[in-house]
C-alpha atoms as one frame of an Amber mdcrd trajectory, in Angstrom:
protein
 -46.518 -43.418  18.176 -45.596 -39.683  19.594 -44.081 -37.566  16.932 -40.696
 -36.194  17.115 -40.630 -32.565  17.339 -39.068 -30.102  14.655 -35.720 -29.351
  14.658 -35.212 -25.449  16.686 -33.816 -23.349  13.913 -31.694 -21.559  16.370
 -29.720 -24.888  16.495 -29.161 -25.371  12.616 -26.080 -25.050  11.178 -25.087
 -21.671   9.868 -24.295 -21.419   6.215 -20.796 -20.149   5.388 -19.900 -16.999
   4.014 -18.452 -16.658   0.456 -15.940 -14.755   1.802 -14.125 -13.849   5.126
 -11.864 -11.193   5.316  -9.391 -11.322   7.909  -7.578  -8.219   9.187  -9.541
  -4.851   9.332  -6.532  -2.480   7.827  -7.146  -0.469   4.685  -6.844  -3.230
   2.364  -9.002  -5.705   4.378 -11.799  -3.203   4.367 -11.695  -2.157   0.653
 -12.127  -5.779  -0.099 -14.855  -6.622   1.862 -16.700  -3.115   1.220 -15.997
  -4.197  -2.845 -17.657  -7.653  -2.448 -20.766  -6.719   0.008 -21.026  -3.598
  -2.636 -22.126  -6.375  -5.181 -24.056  -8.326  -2.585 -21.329 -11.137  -2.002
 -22.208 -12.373   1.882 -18.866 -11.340   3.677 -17.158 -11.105   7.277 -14.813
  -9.041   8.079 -12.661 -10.334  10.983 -10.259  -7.859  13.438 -10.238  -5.177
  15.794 -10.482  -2.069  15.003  -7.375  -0.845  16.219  -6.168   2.977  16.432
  -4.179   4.218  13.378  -1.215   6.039  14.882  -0.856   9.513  13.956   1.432
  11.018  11.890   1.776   8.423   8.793   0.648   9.346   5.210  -0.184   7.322
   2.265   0.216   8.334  -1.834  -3.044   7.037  -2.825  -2.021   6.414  -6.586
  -4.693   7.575  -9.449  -5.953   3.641  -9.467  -5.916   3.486  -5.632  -8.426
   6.228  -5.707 -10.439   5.315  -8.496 -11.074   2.056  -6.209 -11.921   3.849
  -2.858 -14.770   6.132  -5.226 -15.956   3.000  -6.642 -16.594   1.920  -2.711
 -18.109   5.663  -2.031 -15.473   6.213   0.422 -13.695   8.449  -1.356 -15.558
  11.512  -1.368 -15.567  11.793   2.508 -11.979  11.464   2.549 -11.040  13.550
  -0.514 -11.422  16.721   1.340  -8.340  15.671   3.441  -5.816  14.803   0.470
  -3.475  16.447  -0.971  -3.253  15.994  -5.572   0.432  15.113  -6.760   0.633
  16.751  -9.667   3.995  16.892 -10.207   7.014  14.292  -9.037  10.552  16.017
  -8.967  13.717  13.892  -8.239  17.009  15.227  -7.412  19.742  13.530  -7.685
  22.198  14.333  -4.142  24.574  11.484  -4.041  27.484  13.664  -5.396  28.027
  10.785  -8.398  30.476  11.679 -11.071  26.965  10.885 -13.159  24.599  13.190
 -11.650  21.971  13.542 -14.084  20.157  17.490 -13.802  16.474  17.310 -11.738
  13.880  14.948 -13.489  10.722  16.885 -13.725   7.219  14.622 -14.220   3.911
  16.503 -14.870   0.621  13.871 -14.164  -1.330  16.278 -17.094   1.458  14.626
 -19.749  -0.807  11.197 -19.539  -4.072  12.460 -19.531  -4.133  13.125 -14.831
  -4.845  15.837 -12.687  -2.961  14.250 -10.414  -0.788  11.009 -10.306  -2.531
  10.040  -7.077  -3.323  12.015  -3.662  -1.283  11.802  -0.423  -3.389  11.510
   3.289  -3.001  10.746   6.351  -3.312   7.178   6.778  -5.653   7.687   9.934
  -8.269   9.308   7.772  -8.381   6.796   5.336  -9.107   3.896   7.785 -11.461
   5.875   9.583 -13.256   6.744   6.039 -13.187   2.728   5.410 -14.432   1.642
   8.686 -17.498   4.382   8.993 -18.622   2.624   5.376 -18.077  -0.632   6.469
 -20.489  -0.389   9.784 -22.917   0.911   7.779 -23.055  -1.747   4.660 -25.068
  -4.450   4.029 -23.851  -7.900   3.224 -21.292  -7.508   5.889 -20.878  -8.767
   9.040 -18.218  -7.653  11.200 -16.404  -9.753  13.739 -14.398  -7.217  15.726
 -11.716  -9.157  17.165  -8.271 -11.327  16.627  -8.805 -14.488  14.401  -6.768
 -17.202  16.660  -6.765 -20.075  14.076  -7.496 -21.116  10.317  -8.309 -24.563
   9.037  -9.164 -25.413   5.305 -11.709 -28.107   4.657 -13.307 -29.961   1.375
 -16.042 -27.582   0.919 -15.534 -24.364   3.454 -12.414 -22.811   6.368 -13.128
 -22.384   9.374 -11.719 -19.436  11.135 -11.739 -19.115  15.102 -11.667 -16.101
  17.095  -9.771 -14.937  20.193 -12.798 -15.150  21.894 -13.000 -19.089  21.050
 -16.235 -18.862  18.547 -15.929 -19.893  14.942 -17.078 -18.993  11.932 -16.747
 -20.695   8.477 -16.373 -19.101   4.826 -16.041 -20.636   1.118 -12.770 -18.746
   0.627 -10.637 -16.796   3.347  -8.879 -13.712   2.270  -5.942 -13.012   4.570
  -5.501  -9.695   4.890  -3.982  -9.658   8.607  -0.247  -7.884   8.180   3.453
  -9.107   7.821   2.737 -11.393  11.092   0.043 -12.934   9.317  -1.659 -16.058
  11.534  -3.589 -17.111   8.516  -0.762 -17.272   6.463   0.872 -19.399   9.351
  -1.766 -21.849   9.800  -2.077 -22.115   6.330   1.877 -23.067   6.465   2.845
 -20.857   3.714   6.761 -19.833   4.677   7.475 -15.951   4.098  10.739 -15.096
   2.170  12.451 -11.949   4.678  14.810  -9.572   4.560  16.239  -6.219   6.153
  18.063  -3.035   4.267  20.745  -1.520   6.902  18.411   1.398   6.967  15.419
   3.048   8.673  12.981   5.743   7.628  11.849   8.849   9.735   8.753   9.745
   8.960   7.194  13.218  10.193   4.828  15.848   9.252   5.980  18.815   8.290
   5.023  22.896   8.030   6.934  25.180   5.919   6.882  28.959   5.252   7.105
  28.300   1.112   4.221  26.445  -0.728   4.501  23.032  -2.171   2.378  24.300
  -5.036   1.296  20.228  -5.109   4.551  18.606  -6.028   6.547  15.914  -4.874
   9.973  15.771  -4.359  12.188  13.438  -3.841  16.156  13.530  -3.365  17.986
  10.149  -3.839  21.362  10.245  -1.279  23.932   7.967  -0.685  21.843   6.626
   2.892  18.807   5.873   0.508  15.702   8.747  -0.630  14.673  11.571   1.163
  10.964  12.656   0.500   8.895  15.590   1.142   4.761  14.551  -0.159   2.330
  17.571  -0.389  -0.748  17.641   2.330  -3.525  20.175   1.577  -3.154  23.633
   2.560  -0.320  24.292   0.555   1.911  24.345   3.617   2.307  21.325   5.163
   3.987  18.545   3.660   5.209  14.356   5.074   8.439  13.231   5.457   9.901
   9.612   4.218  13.918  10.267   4.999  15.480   6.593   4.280  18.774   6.325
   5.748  21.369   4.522   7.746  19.961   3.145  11.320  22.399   4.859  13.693
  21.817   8.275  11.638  18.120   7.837  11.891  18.117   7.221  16.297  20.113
  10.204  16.348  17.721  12.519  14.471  14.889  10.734  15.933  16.270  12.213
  19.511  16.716  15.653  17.962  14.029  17.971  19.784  11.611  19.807  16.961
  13.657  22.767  16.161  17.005  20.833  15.618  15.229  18.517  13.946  13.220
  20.726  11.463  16.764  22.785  10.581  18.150  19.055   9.514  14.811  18.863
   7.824  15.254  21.885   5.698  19.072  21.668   4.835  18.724  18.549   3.606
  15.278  19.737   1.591  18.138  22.709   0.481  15.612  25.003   2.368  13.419
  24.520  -0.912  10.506  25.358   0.880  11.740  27.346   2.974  11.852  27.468
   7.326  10.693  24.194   8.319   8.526  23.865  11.602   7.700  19.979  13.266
   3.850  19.770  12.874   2.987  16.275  13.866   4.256  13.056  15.721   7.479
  10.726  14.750   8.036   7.159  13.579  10.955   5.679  12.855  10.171   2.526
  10.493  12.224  -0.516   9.836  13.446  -1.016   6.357  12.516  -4.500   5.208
  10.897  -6.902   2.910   8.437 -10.083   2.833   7.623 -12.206  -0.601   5.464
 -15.411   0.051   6.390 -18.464  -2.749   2.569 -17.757  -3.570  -0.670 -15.745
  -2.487  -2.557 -18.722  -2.623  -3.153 -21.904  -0.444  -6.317 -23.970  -0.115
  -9.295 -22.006   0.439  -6.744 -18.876   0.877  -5.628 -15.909  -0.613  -3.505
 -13.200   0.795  -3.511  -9.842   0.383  -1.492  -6.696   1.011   1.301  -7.126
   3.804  -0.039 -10.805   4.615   1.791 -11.229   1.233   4.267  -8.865   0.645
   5.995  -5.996   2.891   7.786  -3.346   0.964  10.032  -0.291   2.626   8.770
   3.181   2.035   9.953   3.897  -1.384   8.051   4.837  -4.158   4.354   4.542
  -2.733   3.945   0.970  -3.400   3.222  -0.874  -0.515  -0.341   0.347  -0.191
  -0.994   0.883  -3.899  -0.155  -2.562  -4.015  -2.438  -3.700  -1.660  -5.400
  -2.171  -2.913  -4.742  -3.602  -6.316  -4.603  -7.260  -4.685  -8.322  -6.080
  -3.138  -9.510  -4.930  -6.173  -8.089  -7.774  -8.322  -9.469 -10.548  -5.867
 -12.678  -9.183  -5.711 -12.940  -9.642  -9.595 -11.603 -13.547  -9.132 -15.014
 -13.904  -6.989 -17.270 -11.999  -8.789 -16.906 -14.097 -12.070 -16.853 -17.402
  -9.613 -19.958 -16.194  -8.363 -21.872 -15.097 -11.155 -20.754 -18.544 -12.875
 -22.145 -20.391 -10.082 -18.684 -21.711  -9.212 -16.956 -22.201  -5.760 -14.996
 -18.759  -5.565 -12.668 -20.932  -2.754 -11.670 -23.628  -5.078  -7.803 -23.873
  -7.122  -9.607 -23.544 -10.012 -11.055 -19.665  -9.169  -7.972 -18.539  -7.249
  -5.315 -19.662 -10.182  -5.178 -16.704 -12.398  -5.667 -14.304  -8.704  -2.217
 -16.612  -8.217  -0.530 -15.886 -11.205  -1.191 -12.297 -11.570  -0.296 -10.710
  -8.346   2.631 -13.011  -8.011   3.981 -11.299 -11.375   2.676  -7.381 -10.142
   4.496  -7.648  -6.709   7.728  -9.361  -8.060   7.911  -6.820 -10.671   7.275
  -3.996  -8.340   9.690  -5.773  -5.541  12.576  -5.455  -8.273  12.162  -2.325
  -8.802  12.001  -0.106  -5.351  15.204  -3.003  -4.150  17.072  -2.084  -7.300
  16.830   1.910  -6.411  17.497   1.076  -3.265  20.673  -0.712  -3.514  21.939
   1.490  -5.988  21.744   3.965  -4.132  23.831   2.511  -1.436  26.716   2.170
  -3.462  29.018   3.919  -4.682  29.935   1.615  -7.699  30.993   4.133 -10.807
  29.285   1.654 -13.178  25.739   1.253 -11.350  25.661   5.076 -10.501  26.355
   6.006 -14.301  23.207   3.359 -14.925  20.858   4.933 -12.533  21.810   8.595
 -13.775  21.257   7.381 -17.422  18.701   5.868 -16.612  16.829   8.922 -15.172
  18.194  11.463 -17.910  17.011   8.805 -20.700  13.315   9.243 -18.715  13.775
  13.095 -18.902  14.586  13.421 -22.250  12.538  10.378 -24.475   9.153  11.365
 -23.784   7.712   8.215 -25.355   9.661   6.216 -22.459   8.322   8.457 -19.836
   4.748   8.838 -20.487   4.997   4.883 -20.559   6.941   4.584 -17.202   4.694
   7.425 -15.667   1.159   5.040 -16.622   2.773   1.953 -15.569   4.023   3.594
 -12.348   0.826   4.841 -11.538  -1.120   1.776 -12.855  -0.143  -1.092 -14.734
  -2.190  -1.599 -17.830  -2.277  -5.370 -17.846  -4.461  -7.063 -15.766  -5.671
  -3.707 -13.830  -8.424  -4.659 -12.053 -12.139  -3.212 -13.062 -12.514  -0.903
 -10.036  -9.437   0.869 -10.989 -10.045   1.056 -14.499
């Protein structure tokens, strides 16, 4: 009787990943750089699109912390800019105006409460590591379609291939796919407000400080970049107001730049491209479906207050990255309920506290209420003068001791 051949290996069944990340933005790649770090077998899904120009990011003190623990931060550390101090002025010409609020980063133990770069050079820095690390496999193009079975997803790509993984970290954006396959329903909403962002040079120094000016159209922020000279814009305010400084041509638009900055550093000159972002919000019911968890603006969008969004993100890489590591080294499914529950649980209560927080400032700005502006000014002067309450509102601002996540410890 003949003998059947062997089965051809090139026909066997690939195993799954542990892990496939999908969406190749800065919190996408920190995650899977964290996990192939500590030899986890990961994919990272998504094309690596252009960063446009001209956006900057406050990477806060555990942000960065994380990115060194990757090795990515000392290639991009020469580009950053520290923030050692935070200034806020209060310009909304309340009856309550409390005097400037001064924060130092040396009063809790910092150089620097974080470091502000361009966001292009920190997605470059995280995609140069990723090509070159082991225990990753990258997949550089659109995932079309997610689909959770008993033991492992399956995630197809644009291209029509397909790929499976124990547990599928969505990390694709506010127009998640994952997230919609998965048929978790976004909560959404919109502030009657845009931002201009720019870059900025100016004839005075920053001398590494941060200030920001709260108005009655929502904050106006001017974030040191290195050099001394050259600083970002975030100015929050109404729609209409924004399109018509967005039109401005450089030099009418610097001199709007620099009265409202109350020429505190000085002439202002135009010194990189223009965006004009949308002010709005996304909150899922929970980061967490079955063999799913979502990170960064797959689960929550934030507007440009406060340096959260991103900070935020990071911690939700860094945080689920612990969730597999103890599911791995206990020999446990990391894609199962079970693993992802307390991953559940505690960035559900870290983005609904920080949510609160940048749409109460927000608001209150907004209105000119005599009881909610005498709040926020007490508020601020009660941070400015108990220095117990700041030093605790400075640490939890820059990192929140419960829960943080070991790479940011």
């Amino acid at each position: 009787m003949a003998t059947l051949p062997p089965k051809s290996e090139p026909f066997a069944k690939p195993e799954p990943f542990a892990v496939a990340v999908v969406g190749a933005g800065a919190a996408g790649l920190s995650l899977a750089l964290a996990l192939a770090r500590d030899g986890v077998a990961t994919a990272l899904v998504g094309r690596h699109a252009p960063v446009a120009d001209g956006r900057t990011v406050a990477l806060l003190d555990g942000s960065v912390r994380f990115l060194d623990a990757l090795g990515v931060w000392a290639a991009i550390a020469p580009h950053a800019s520290p923030l050692a101090e935070l200034h806020i002025v209060d310009d909304t010409g309340s009856l309550f105006r409390p005097p400037p609020a001064r924060f130092v980063a040396t009063e809790i133990g910092l150089d620097a409460f974080g470091w502000n770069v361009e966001s292009a050079r920190l997605v470059e820095g995280l995609r140069a590591e990723a090509r070159a690390a082991a225990n990753l496999t990258l997949f550089e193009e659109d995932a079309a379609g997610f689909a959770a079975g008993a033991d492992a997803a399956t995630i197809t790509l644009a291209g029509g291939a397909t790929l499976s993984a124990r547990l599928v970290a969505g990390a694709d954006g506010a127009r998640s796919k994952v997230r919609e396959a998965a048929g978790i329903v976004p909560r959404t909403w919109t502030y009657p407000q845009s931002a201009l962002t720019t870059i900025l040079a100016h004839t005075r120094p920053h001398r590494d400080v941060s200030t920001e000016f709260h108005t009655r159209q929502g904050p106006f922020t001017l974030v040191p970049l290195p050099g001394g000279h050259r600083s970002s814009l975030v100015w929050v305010m109404g729609e209409s107001p924004a399109k018509r400084l967005a039109a401005l041509d450089d030099g009418a638009l610097a001199g709007a730049v620099g009265h409202q900055a109350q020429a505190m550093l000085g002439a202002m000159r135009i010194d990189g491209p223009r965006g004009l972002v949308p002010m709005r919000g996304l909150s899922v019911p929970s980061p967490v479906a079955a063999r799913l968890a979502l990170i960064g603006e797959a689960a929550h969008v934030f507007p440009p207050i406060g340096a959260q969004g991103l900070n935020l993100g990071l911690r939700d890489a860094a945080s689920l990255r612990d969730v597999v590591m103890r599911a791995v080294e206990d020999g446990r499914d990391p894609g199962s309920r079970a693993a992802l529950s307390a991953f559940a649980r505690g960035r559900d209560l870290d983005a609904r506290l920080r949510n609160t927080a940048v749409d109460a400032l927000n608001r209150s700005l907004l209105t000119s209420l005599l009881p909610v502006d005498a709040l926020r000014g007490l508020g601020l002067l009660a941070m400015t003068t108990i220095g117990p309450l700041r030093r605790v509102v400075m640490r939890e601002g820059v990192l929140p001791r419960l829960g943080a996540p070991s790479l940011m410890r």
